[in-house]
Amino acid sequence: MKMTLTTMTLAGLALAMTAGTTLADDRGGWGRGGADNGDRGARMMQRFEDMDADKDGSVTLAEFSARMIERFDAADADKDGSITTAELEKALPGRRASEMAPMLLARFDIDSNQSVTKVELANRQAKMFALLDLDDSGAISKEELPKGGMMMGGGHRNGKGRN
């Protein structure tokens, strides 16, 4: 079965967002993360290694979600269990925080109430994780990662994957 373009795109974005490209930088804040060496595949592998907390060569849902939960807790300034655009804007580094905050919030705001709860975050993380866990083993292996960070052309490795 071939992966659809939407599924491939979501899978690539899932790993990138969760591991740091969009939300968590190496300094523990929000924003672009990791060294930008121009090689998506190498950056994705480094993020994978960073997420693999127990260094067993696979990433569980708990490991996959850990950094995002940390960022959520740090951004939830009033500790009410939800993040608003204003809280996210304050947590994001740089001049473009006011532009980025509404877009990032919209990605996770399932009920469209202009805030994101941990339940919404966990729901989205679980869906993204499932897209990457191609063999439904409960863990993501390096072999399940899209080659080169993103794939073009409709198949995952030898055409196997799931929609």
Tab-separated table of N, CA and C in Angstrom:
chain	number	residue	atom	x	y	z
A	1	MET	N	0.850	-1.170	0.000
A	1	MET	CA	0.000	0.000	0.000
A	1	MET	C	0.900	1.238	0.000
A	2	LYS	N	0.579	2.204	-0.806
A	2	LYS	CA	1.390	3.410	-0.885
A	2	LYS	C	0.841	4.476	0.055
A	3	MET	N	1.768	5.268	0.604
A	3	MET	CA	1.369	6.367	1.471
A	3	MET	C	0.871	7.514	0.598
A	4	THR	N	-0.161	8.190	1.030
A	4	THR	CA	-0.632	9.354	0.299
A	4	THR	C	0.308	10.512	0.562
A	5	LEU	N	0.285	11.506	-0.308
A	5	LEU	CA	1.129	12.683	-0.132
A	5	LEU	C	0.812	13.367	1.191
A	6	THR	N	-0.464	13.425	1.563
A	6	THR	CA	-0.851	14.041	2.833
A	6	THR	C	-0.238	13.292	3.999
A	7	THR	N	-0.300	11.965	3.979
A	7	THR	CA	0.259	11.157	5.062
A	7	THR	C	1.759	11.350	5.150
A	8	MET	N	2.440	11.363	3.999
A	8	MET	CA	3.888	11.558	4.012
A	8	MET	C	4.249	12.924	4.561
A	9	THR	N	3.506	13.934	4.142
A	9	THR	CA	3.777	15.284	4.620
A	9	THR	C	3.569	15.377	6.119
A	10	LEU	N	2.458	14.824	6.612
A	10	LEU	CA	2.190	14.847	8.050
A	10	LEU	C	3.247	14.078	8.826
A	11	ALA	N	3.681	12.953	8.296
A	11	ALA	CA	4.702	12.168	8.990
A	11	ALA	C	6.003	12.945	9.110
A	12	GLY	N	6.421	13.576	8.038
A	12	GLY	CA	7.648	14.370	8.083
A	12	GLY	C	7.519	15.551	9.008
A	13	LEU	N	6.382	16.236	8.948
A	13	LEU	CA	6.158	17.379	9.833
A	13	LEU	C	6.059	16.947	11.286
A	14	ALA	N	5.477	15.784	11.510
A	14	ALA	CA	5.329	15.305	12.879
A	14	ALA	C	6.672	15.185	13.573
A	15	LEU	N	7.601	14.522	12.931
A	15	LEU	CA	8.906	14.352	13.557
A	15	LEU	C	9.627	15.680	13.685
A	16	ALA	N	9.538	16.488	12.646
A	16	ALA	CA	10.221	17.778	12.697
A	16	ALA	C	9.656	18.657	13.798
A	17	MET	N	8.339	18.733	13.909
A	17	MET	CA	7.726	19.587	14.927
A	17	MET	C	8.017	19.080	16.326
A	18	THR	N	7.844	17.799	16.495
A	18	THR	CA	8.012	17.260	17.830
A	18	THR	C	9.441	17.332	18.303
A	19	ALA	N	10.351	17.053	17.428
A	19	ALA	CA	11.751	17.017	17.834
A	19	ALA	C	12.373	18.391	17.921
A	20	GLY	N	11.775	19.394	17.346
A	20	GLY	CA	12.343	20.702	17.570
A	20	GLY	C	12.333	21.681	16.437
A	21	THR	N	12.114	21.286	15.209
A	21	THR	CA	12.236	22.233	14.121
A	21	THR	C	11.314	23.419	14.296
A	22	THR	N	10.092	23.190	14.708
A	22	THR	CA	9.150	24.284	14.806
A	22	THR	C	8.990	24.805	16.216
A	23	LEU	N	9.048	23.928	17.194
A	23	LEU	CA	8.667	24.356	18.525
A	23	LEU	C	9.792	24.477	19.540
A	24	ALA	N	10.719	23.586	19.560
A	24	ALA	CA	11.680	23.613	20.657
A	24	ALA	C	13.097	23.739	20.135
A	25	ASP	N	13.792	24.755	20.583
A	25	ASP	CA	15.180	24.895	20.153
A	25	ASP	C	16.116	24.294	21.191
A	26	ASP	N	17.393	24.232	20.880
A	26	ASP	CA	18.364	23.596	21.763
A	26	ASP	C	18.559	24.327	23.076
A	27	ARG	N	18.119	25.547	23.183
A	27	ARG	CA	18.258	26.314	24.414
A	27	ARG	C	17.055	26.123	25.319
A	28	GLY	N	16.126	25.251	24.922
A	28	GLY	CA	14.974	24.967	25.768
A	28	GLY	C	13.805	25.884	25.514
A	29	GLY	N	13.882	26.737	24.520
A	29	GLY	CA	12.780	27.641	24.216
A	29	GLY	C	11.967	27.150	23.046
A	30	TRP	N	11.147	28.028	22.516
A	30	TRP	CA	10.338	27.700	21.353
A	30	TRP	C	10.971	28.373	20.154
A	31	GLY	N	10.816	27.792	18.990
A	31	GLY	CA	11.360	28.371	17.774
A	31	GLY	C	12.088	27.316	16.982
A	32	ARG	N	12.877	27.698	16.029
A	32	ARG	CA	13.634	26.744	15.214
A	32	ARG	C	14.705	26.117	16.085
A	33	GLY	N	14.889	24.838	15.936
A	33	GLY	CA	15.843	24.159	16.801
A	33	GLY	C	16.925	23.439	16.051
A	34	GLY	N	17.967	23.101	16.765
A	34	GLY	CA	19.043	22.305	16.222
A	34	GLY	C	19.942	23.072	15.287
A	35	ALA	N	21.071	22.471	14.989
A	35	ALA	CA	22.017	23.074	14.061
A	35	ALA	C	21.445	22.995	12.660
A	36	ASP	N	21.589	24.051	11.896
A	36	ASP	CA	21.069	24.078	10.545
A	36	ASP	C	22.211	23.830	9.573
A	37	ASN	N	22.480	22.554	9.313
A	37	ASN	CA	23.580	22.215	8.430
A	37	ASN	C	23.121	21.955	7.005
A	38	GLY	N	21.855	22.214	6.711
A	38	GLY	CA	21.357	22.055	5.364
A	38	GLY	C	20.998	20.628	4.985
A	39	ASP	N	21.164	19.681	5.850
A	39	ASP	CA	20.880	18.289	5.531
A	39	ASP	C	19.711	17.807	6.380
A	40	ARG	N	18.512	17.782	5.785
A	40	ARG	CA	17.316	17.382	6.530
A	40	ARG	C	17.431	15.984	7.120
A	41	GLY	N	17.941	15.055	6.335
A	41	GLY	CA	18.057	13.687	6.821
A	41	GLY	C	18.955	13.583	8.039
A	42	ALA	N	20.096	14.271	7.993
A	42	ALA	CA	21.019	14.252	9.131
A	42	ALA	C	20.391	14.922	10.347
A	43	ARG	N	19.683	16.021	10.131
A	43	ARG	CA	19.013	16.705	11.251
A	43	ARG	C	17.925	15.812	11.839
A	44	MET	N	17.186	15.118	10.981
A	44	MET	CA	16.132	14.238	11.472
A	44	MET	C	16.741	13.108	12.296
A	45	MET	N	17.844	12.551	11.838
A	45	MET	CA	18.501	11.484	12.592
A	45	MET	C	19.003	11.991	13.940
A	46	GLN	N	19.550	13.205	13.970
A	46	GLN	CA	20.014	13.778	15.228
A	46	GLN	C	18.841	13.989	16.179
A	47	ARG	N	17.720	14.469	15.664
A	47	ARG	CA	16.532	14.653	16.502
A	47	ARG	C	16.039	13.316	17.040
A	48	PHE	N	16.090	12.295	16.183
A	48	PHE	CA	15.707	10.955	16.609
A	48	PHE	C	16.581	10.517	17.778
A	49	GLU	N	17.884	10.676	17.629
A	49	GLU	CA	18.818	10.311	18.700
A	49	GLU	C	18.525	11.098	19.976
A	50	ASP	N	18.218	12.375	19.837
A	50	ASP	CA	17.901	13.210	20.996
A	50	ASP	C	16.631	12.733	21.699
A	51	MET	N	15.630	12.313	20.936
A	51	MET	CA	14.376	11.837	21.519
A	51	MET	C	14.529	10.482	22.193
A	52	ASP	N	15.433	9.653	21.706
A	52	ASP	CA	15.620	8.300	22.226
A	52	ASP	C	16.310	8.364	23.591
A	53	ALA	N	15.537	8.701	24.601
A	53	ALA	CA	16.078	8.959	25.943
A	53	ALA	C	16.806	7.759	26.526
A	54	ASP	N	16.286	6.553	26.317
A	54	ASP	CA	16.941	5.367	26.893
A	54	ASP	C	17.973	4.750	25.943
A	55	LYS	N	18.183	5.363	24.792
A	55	LYS	CA	19.209	4.956	23.817
A	55	LYS	C	19.089	3.491	23.404
A	56	ASP	N	17.828	3.034	23.251
A	56	ASP	CA	17.618	1.652	22.821
A	56	ASP	C	17.406	1.529	21.315
A	57	GLY	N	17.526	2.637	20.594
A	57	GLY	CA	17.387	2.605	19.140
A	57	GLY	C	15.973	2.774	18.634
A	58	SER	N	15.044	3.020	19.543
A	58	SER	CA	13.660	3.270	19.134
A	58	SER	C	13.083	4.370	20.020
A	59	VAL	N	12.026	4.992	19.518
A	59	VAL	CA	11.384	6.095	20.232
A	59	VAL	C	9.934	5.714	20.526
A	60	THR	N	9.584	5.699	21.799
A	60	THR	CA	8.215	5.399	22.224
A	60	THR	C	7.382	6.681	22.191
A	61	LEU	N	6.082	6.545	22.360
A	61	LEU	CA	5.209	7.719	22.391
A	61	LEU	C	5.608	8.658	23.527
A	62	ALA	N	5.963	8.107	24.678
A	62	ALA	CA	6.382	8.947	25.807
A	62	ALA	C	7.634	9.751	25.455
A	63	GLU	N	8.611	9.100	24.827
A	63	GLU	CA	9.828	9.801	24.418
A	63	GLU	C	9.511	10.827	23.329
A	64	PHE	N	8.653	10.443	22.403
A	64	PHE	CA	8.254	11.298	21.289
A	64	PHE	C	7.598	12.583	21.792
A	65	SER	N	6.820	12.476	22.858
A	65	SER	CA	6.040	13.605	23.370
A	65	SER	C	6.738	14.412	24.458
A	66	ALA	N	7.789	13.905	25.042
A	66	ALA	CA	8.396	14.508	26.232
A	66	ALA	C	8.799	15.970	26.038
A	67	ARG	N	9.509	16.286	24.970
A	67	ARG	CA	9.962	17.665	24.767
A	67	ARG	C	8.788	18.610	24.559
A	68	MET	N	7.769	18.154	23.849
A	68	MET	CA	6.605	18.998	23.601
A	68	MET	C	5.869	19.287	24.910
A	69	ILE	N	5.765	18.302	25.770
A	69	ILE	CA	5.108	18.502	27.064
A	69	ILE	C	5.903	19.486	27.914
A	70	GLU	N	7.229	19.367	27.890
A	70	GLU	CA	8.071	20.328	28.610
A	70	GLU	C	7.829	21.743	28.099
A	71	ARG	N	7.767	21.909	26.787
A	71	ARG	CA	7.537	23.232	26.188
A	71	ARG	C	6.162	23.764	26.554
A	72	PHE	N	5.178	22.860	26.570
A	72	PHE	CA	3.825	23.243	26.957
A	72	PHE	C	3.823	23.790	28.380
A	73	ASP	N	4.419	23.033	29.295
A	73	ASP	CA	4.458	23.453	30.701
A	73	ASP	C	5.160	24.798	30.866
A	74	ALA	N	6.240	24.992	30.138
A	74	ALA	CA	6.972	26.254	30.231
A	74	ALA	C	6.166	27.421	29.667
A	75	ALA	N	5.398	27.173	28.618
A	75	ALA	CA	4.621	28.247	27.981
A	75	ALA	C	3.342	28.575	28.744
A	76	ASP	N	2.833	27.648	29.532
A	76	ASP	CA	1.585	27.859	30.275
A	76	ASP	C	1.856	28.762	31.483
A	77	ALA	N	1.964	30.039	31.212
A	77	ALA	CA	2.381	31.022	32.222
A	77	ALA	C	1.462	31.058	33.437
A	78	ASP	N	0.148	30.980	33.229
A	78	ASP	CA	-0.778	31.059	34.360
A	78	ASP	C	-1.110	29.691	34.955
A	79	LYS	N	-0.495	28.637	34.417
A	79	LYS	CA	-0.623	27.263	34.922
A	79	LYS	C	-2.073	26.794	35.021
A	80	ASP	N	-2.890	27.223	34.038
A	80	ASP	CA	-4.286	26.805	34.021
A	80	ASP	C	-4.530	25.569	33.163
A	81	GLY	N	-3.462	24.989	32.617
A	81	GLY	CA	-3.593	23.780	31.820
A	81	GLY	C	-3.879	24.018	30.351
A	82	SER	N	-3.826	25.265	29.924
A	82	SER	CA	-4.005	25.569	28.507
A	82	SER	C	-3.076	26.708	28.113
A	83	ILE	N	-2.776	26.759	26.830
A	83	ILE	CA	-1.915	27.810	26.295
A	83	ILE	C	-2.724	28.661	25.335
A	84	THR	N	-2.661	29.951	25.529
A	84	THR	CA	-3.316	30.899	24.627
A	84	THR	C	-2.290	31.458	23.646
A	85	THR	N	-2.776	32.160	22.653
A	85	THR	CA	-1.876	32.790	21.699
A	85	THR	C	-0.928	33.744	22.412
A	86	ALA	N	-1.437	34.502	23.370
A	86	ALA	CA	-0.599	35.465	24.109
A	86	ALA	C	0.511	34.742	24.877
A	87	GLU	N	0.182	33.618	25.536
A	87	GLU	CA	1.197	32.865	26.271
A	87	GLU	C	2.241	32.289	25.314
A	88	LEU	N	1.780	31.770	24.196
A	88	LEU	CA	2.703	31.198	23.229
A	88	LEU	C	3.597	32.271	22.627
A	89	GLU	N	3.030	33.423	22.352
A	89	GLU	CA	3.817	34.530	21.804
A	89	GLU	C	4.941	34.926	22.753
A	90	LYS	N	4.659	34.944	24.053
A	90	LYS	CA	5.695	35.284	25.042
A	90	LYS	C	6.764	34.200	25.132
A	91	ALA	N	6.370	32.957	24.877
A	91	ALA	CA	7.312	31.843	24.985
A	91	ALA	C	8.196	31.699	23.744
A	92	LEU	N	7.740	32.214	22.619
A	92	LEU	CA	8.516	32.114	21.379
A	92	LEU	C	9.613	33.161	21.334
A	93	PRO	N	10.801	32.771	20.896
A	93	PRO	CA	11.884	33.745	20.769
A	93	PRO	C	11.778	34.512	19.442
A	94	GLY	N	12.381	35.653	19.393
A	94	GLY	CA	12.532	36.368	18.129
A	94	GLY	C	11.428	37.343	17.783
A	95	ARG	N	11.703	38.062	16.720
A	95	ARG	CA	10.803	39.130	16.263
A	95	ARG	C	9.508	38.608	15.679
A	96	ARG	N	9.524	37.410	15.145
A	96	ARG	CA	8.343	36.905	14.454
A	96	ARG	C	7.383	36.150	15.368
A	97	ALA	N	7.564	36.259	16.658
A	97	ALA	CA	6.719	35.527	17.598
A	97	ALA	C	5.245	35.860	17.408
A	98	SER	N	4.928	37.108	17.156
A	98	SER	CA	3.521	37.493	16.992
A	98	SER	C	2.917	36.904	15.721
A	99	GLU	N	3.753	36.617	14.724
A	99	GLU	CA	3.268	35.968	13.502
A	99	GLU	C	3.151	34.460	13.692
A	100	MET	N	4.117	33.887	14.389
A	100	MET	CA	4.191	32.437	14.531
A	100	MET	C	3.184	31.871	15.534
A	101	ALA	N	2.942	32.587	16.617
A	101	ALA	CA	2.087	32.055	17.686
A	101	ALA	C	0.702	31.637	17.196
A	102	PRO	N	-0.027	32.466	16.453
A	102	PRO	CA	-1.358	32.036	16.005
A	102	PRO	C	-1.314	30.814	15.076
A	103	MET	N	-0.288	30.746	14.228
A	103	MET	CA	-0.174	29.604	13.318
A	103	MET	C	0.128	28.319	14.079
A	104	LEU	N	1.048	28.392	15.042
A	104	LEU	CA	1.381	27.209	15.827
A	104	LEU	C	0.192	26.758	16.665
A	105	LEU	N	-0.483	27.709	17.275
A	105	LEU	CA	-1.633	27.371	18.107
A	105	LEU	C	-2.713	26.682	17.274
A	106	ALA	N	-2.961	27.186	16.075
A	106	ALA	CA	-3.992	26.618	15.217
A	106	ALA	C	-3.723	25.153	14.866
A	107	ARG	N	-2.460	24.757	14.807
A	107	ARG	CA	-2.120	23.368	14.486
A	107	ARG	C	-2.610	22.381	15.532
A	108	PHE	N	-2.701	22.830	16.759
A	108	PHE	CA	-3.046	21.935	17.854
A	108	PHE	C	-4.418	22.203	18.461
A	109	ASP	N	-5.057	23.297	18.122
A	109	ASP	CA	-6.334	23.706	18.713
A	109	ASP	C	-7.488	22.944	18.071
A	110	ILE	N	-7.722	21.734	18.532
A	110	ILE	CA	-8.714	20.837	17.934
A	110	ILE	C	-10.124	21.412	18.010
A	111	ASP	N	-10.493	22.010	19.140
A	111	ASP	CA	-11.860	22.506	19.306
A	111	ASP	C	-12.027	23.975	18.905
A	112	SER	N	-11.004	24.564	18.349
A	112	SER	CA	-11.043	25.948	17.835
A	112	SER	C	-11.502	26.977	18.868
A	113	ASN	N	-11.060	26.807	20.115
A	113	ASN	CA	-11.441	27.761	21.160
A	113	ASN	C	-10.328	28.753	21.478
A	114	GLN	N	-9.349	28.852	20.601
A	114	GLN	CA	-8.239	29.796	20.717
A	114	GLN	C	-7.283	29.483	21.860
A	115	SER	N	-7.263	28.228	22.313
A	115	SER	CA	-6.283	27.779	23.288
A	115	SER	C	-6.037	26.288	23.064
A	116	VAL	N	-4.907	25.811	23.563
A	116	VAL	CA	-4.552	24.402	23.439
A	116	VAL	C	-4.362	23.824	24.827
A	117	THR	N	-5.026	22.698	25.082
A	117	THR	CA	-4.887	22.003	26.360
A	117	THR	C	-3.903	20.846	26.194
A	118	LYS	N	-3.490	20.266	27.310
A	118	LYS	CA	-2.612	19.096	27.248
A	118	LYS	C	-3.309	17.925	26.569
A	119	VAL	N	-4.623	17.830	26.735
A	119	VAL	CA	-5.370	16.752	26.078
A	119	VAL	C	-5.287	16.917	24.561
A	120	GLU	N	-5.463	18.145	24.069
A	120	GLU	CA	-5.345	18.392	22.634
A	120	GLU	C	-3.927	18.097	22.150
A	121	LEU	N	-2.957	18.505	22.932
A	121	LEU	CA	-1.563	18.252	22.580
A	121	LEU	C	-1.295	16.749	22.525
A	122	ALA	N	-1.736	16.016	23.541
A	122	ALA	CA	-1.528	14.571	23.588
A	122	ALA	C	-2.231	13.878	22.421
A	123	ASN	N	-3.427	14.329	22.087
A	123	ASN	CA	-4.173	13.761	20.971
A	123	ASN	C	-3.406	13.921	19.669
A	124	ARG	N	-2.913	15.126	19.434
A	124	ARG	CA	-2.167	15.412	18.206
A	124	ARG	C	-0.853	14.632	18.172
A	125	GLN	N	-0.164	14.561	19.306
A	125	GLN	CA	1.096	13.823	19.374
A	125	GLN	C	0.861	12.344	19.064
A	126	ALA	N	-0.210	11.768	19.608
A	126	ALA	CA	-0.515	10.356	19.370
A	126	ALA	C	-0.796	10.101	17.895
A	127	LYS	N	-1.500	11.011	17.248
A	127	LYS	CA	-1.787	10.849	15.819
A	127	LYS	C	-0.502	10.943	14.996
A	128	MET	N	0.339	11.908	15.316
A	128	MET	CA	1.591	12.057	14.581
A	128	MET	C	2.486	10.837	14.798
A	129	PHE	N	2.527	10.351	16.031
A	129	PHE	CA	3.323	9.172	16.347
A	129	PHE	C	2.840	7.976	15.532
A	130	ALA	N	1.527	7.786	15.464
A	130	ALA	CA	0.957	6.656	14.726
A	130	ALA	C	1.330	6.702	13.251
A	131	LEU	N	1.424	7.882	12.691
A	131	LEU	CA	1.820	8.008	11.284
A	131	LEU	C	3.259	7.549	11.055
A	132	LEU	N	4.097	7.712	12.044
A	132	LEU	CA	5.497	7.315	11.913
A	132	LEU	C	5.742	5.859	12.317
A	133	ASP	N	4.899	5.313	13.173
A	133	ASP	CA	5.048	3.931	13.638
A	133	ASP	C	4.424	2.995	12.604
A	134	LEU	N	5.110	2.820	11.502
A	134	LEU	CA	4.568	2.093	10.352
A	134	LEU	C	4.244	0.633	10.638
A	135	ASP	N	4.984	0.012	11.558
A	135	ASP	CA	4.729	-1.400	11.845
A	135	ASP	C	3.835	-1.600	13.070
A	136	ASP	N	3.284	-0.512	13.600
A	136	ASP	CA	2.387	-0.567	14.763
A	136	ASP	C	2.992	-1.304	15.952
A	137	SER	N	4.307	-1.134	16.144
A	137	SER	CA	4.995	-1.818	17.232
A	137	SER	C	4.928	-1.056	18.554
A	138	GLY	N	4.483	0.185	18.501
A	138	GLY	CA	4.477	1.008	19.700
A	138	GLY	C	5.751	1.803	19.879
A	139	ALA	N	6.636	1.720	18.885
A	139	ALA	CA	7.887	2.472	18.899
A	139	ALA	C	8.279	2.790	17.458
A	140	ILE	N	8.967	3.898	17.295
A	140	ILE	CA	9.461	4.293	15.985
A	140	ILE	C	10.929	3.906	15.906
A	141	SER	N	11.296	3.219	14.856
A	141	SER	CA	12.693	2.873	14.633
A	141	SER	C	13.260	3.798	13.565
A	142	LYS	N	14.567	3.817	13.458
A	142	LYS	CA	15.203	4.631	12.421
A	142	LYS	C	14.752	4.199	11.034
A	143	GLU	N	14.509	2.921	10.870
A	143	GLU	CA	14.095	2.403	9.575
A	143	GLU	C	12.720	2.927	9.150
A	144	GLU	N	11.905	3.349	10.113
A	144	GLU	CA	10.575	3.853	9.796
A	144	GLU	C	10.571	5.334	9.413
A	145	LEU	N	11.685	6.002	9.610
A	145	LEU	CA	11.754	7.423	9.267
A	145	LEU	C	11.806	7.607	7.761
A	146	PRO	N	11.129	8.647	7.254
A	146	PRO	CA	11.235	8.936	5.829
A	146	PRO	C	12.683	9.230	5.465
A	147	LYS	N	13.135	8.722	4.359
A	147	LYS	CA	14.506	8.960	3.906
A	147	LYS	C	14.679	10.431	3.545
A	148	GLY	N	15.768	11.041	3.995
A	148	GLY	CA	16.069	12.426	3.647
A	148	GLY	C	15.142	13.435	4.291
A	149	GLY	N	14.416	13.053	5.316
A	149	GLY	CA	13.544	13.997	6.007
A	149	GLY	C	12.153	14.051	5.426
A	150	MET	N	12.027	14.091	4.132
A	150	MET	CA	10.726	14.093	3.454
A	150	MET	C	10.880	13.251	2.203
A	151	MET	N	9.822	12.580	1.818
A	151	MET	CA	9.896	11.751	0.628
A	151	MET	C	9.089	12.393	-0.494
A	152	MET	N	9.511	12.125	-1.683
A	152	MET	CA	8.792	12.584	-2.858
A	152	MET	C	8.462	11.363	-3.695
A	153	GLY	N	7.346	11.344	-4.326
A	153	GLY	CA	7.083	10.312	-5.301
A	153	GLY	C	6.134	9.211	-4.882
A	154	GLY	N	5.620	9.196	-3.670
A	154	GLY	CA	4.507	8.326	-3.375
A	154	GLY	C	4.764	7.065	-2.574
A	155	GLY	N	5.990	6.682	-2.306
A	155	GLY	CA	6.184	5.453	-1.556
A	155	GLY	C	7.123	5.637	-0.399
A	156	HIS	N	7.035	4.750	0.560
A	156	HIS	CA	7.944	4.743	1.698
A	156	HIS	C	8.877	3.571	1.492
A	157	ARG	N	10.146	3.841	1.312
A	157	ARG	CA	11.147	2.824	1.007
A	157	ARG	C	10.696	1.994	-0.173
A	158	ASN	N	10.322	0.768	0.008
A	158	ASN	CA	9.987	-0.118	-1.092
A	158	ASN	C	8.504	-0.080	-1.445
A	159	GLY	N	7.849	1.038	-1.167
A	159	GLY	CA	6.440	1.174	-1.498
A	159	GLY	C	5.514	0.752	-0.389
A	160	LYS	N	6.088	0.216	0.720
A	160	LYS	CA	5.250	-0.210	1.831
A	160	LYS	C	5.009	0.975	2.744
A	161	GLY	N	3.877	1.007	3.357
A	161	GLY	CA	3.520	2.084	4.263
A	161	GLY	C	2.040	1.977	4.551
A	162	ARG	N	1.506	3.030	5.100
A	162	ARG	CA	0.070	2.978	5.350
A	162	ARG	C	-0.509	4.348	5.085
A	163	ASN	N	-1.767	4.363	4.734
A	163	ASN	CA	-2.462	5.623	4.457
A	163	ASN	C	-2.921	6.275	5.711
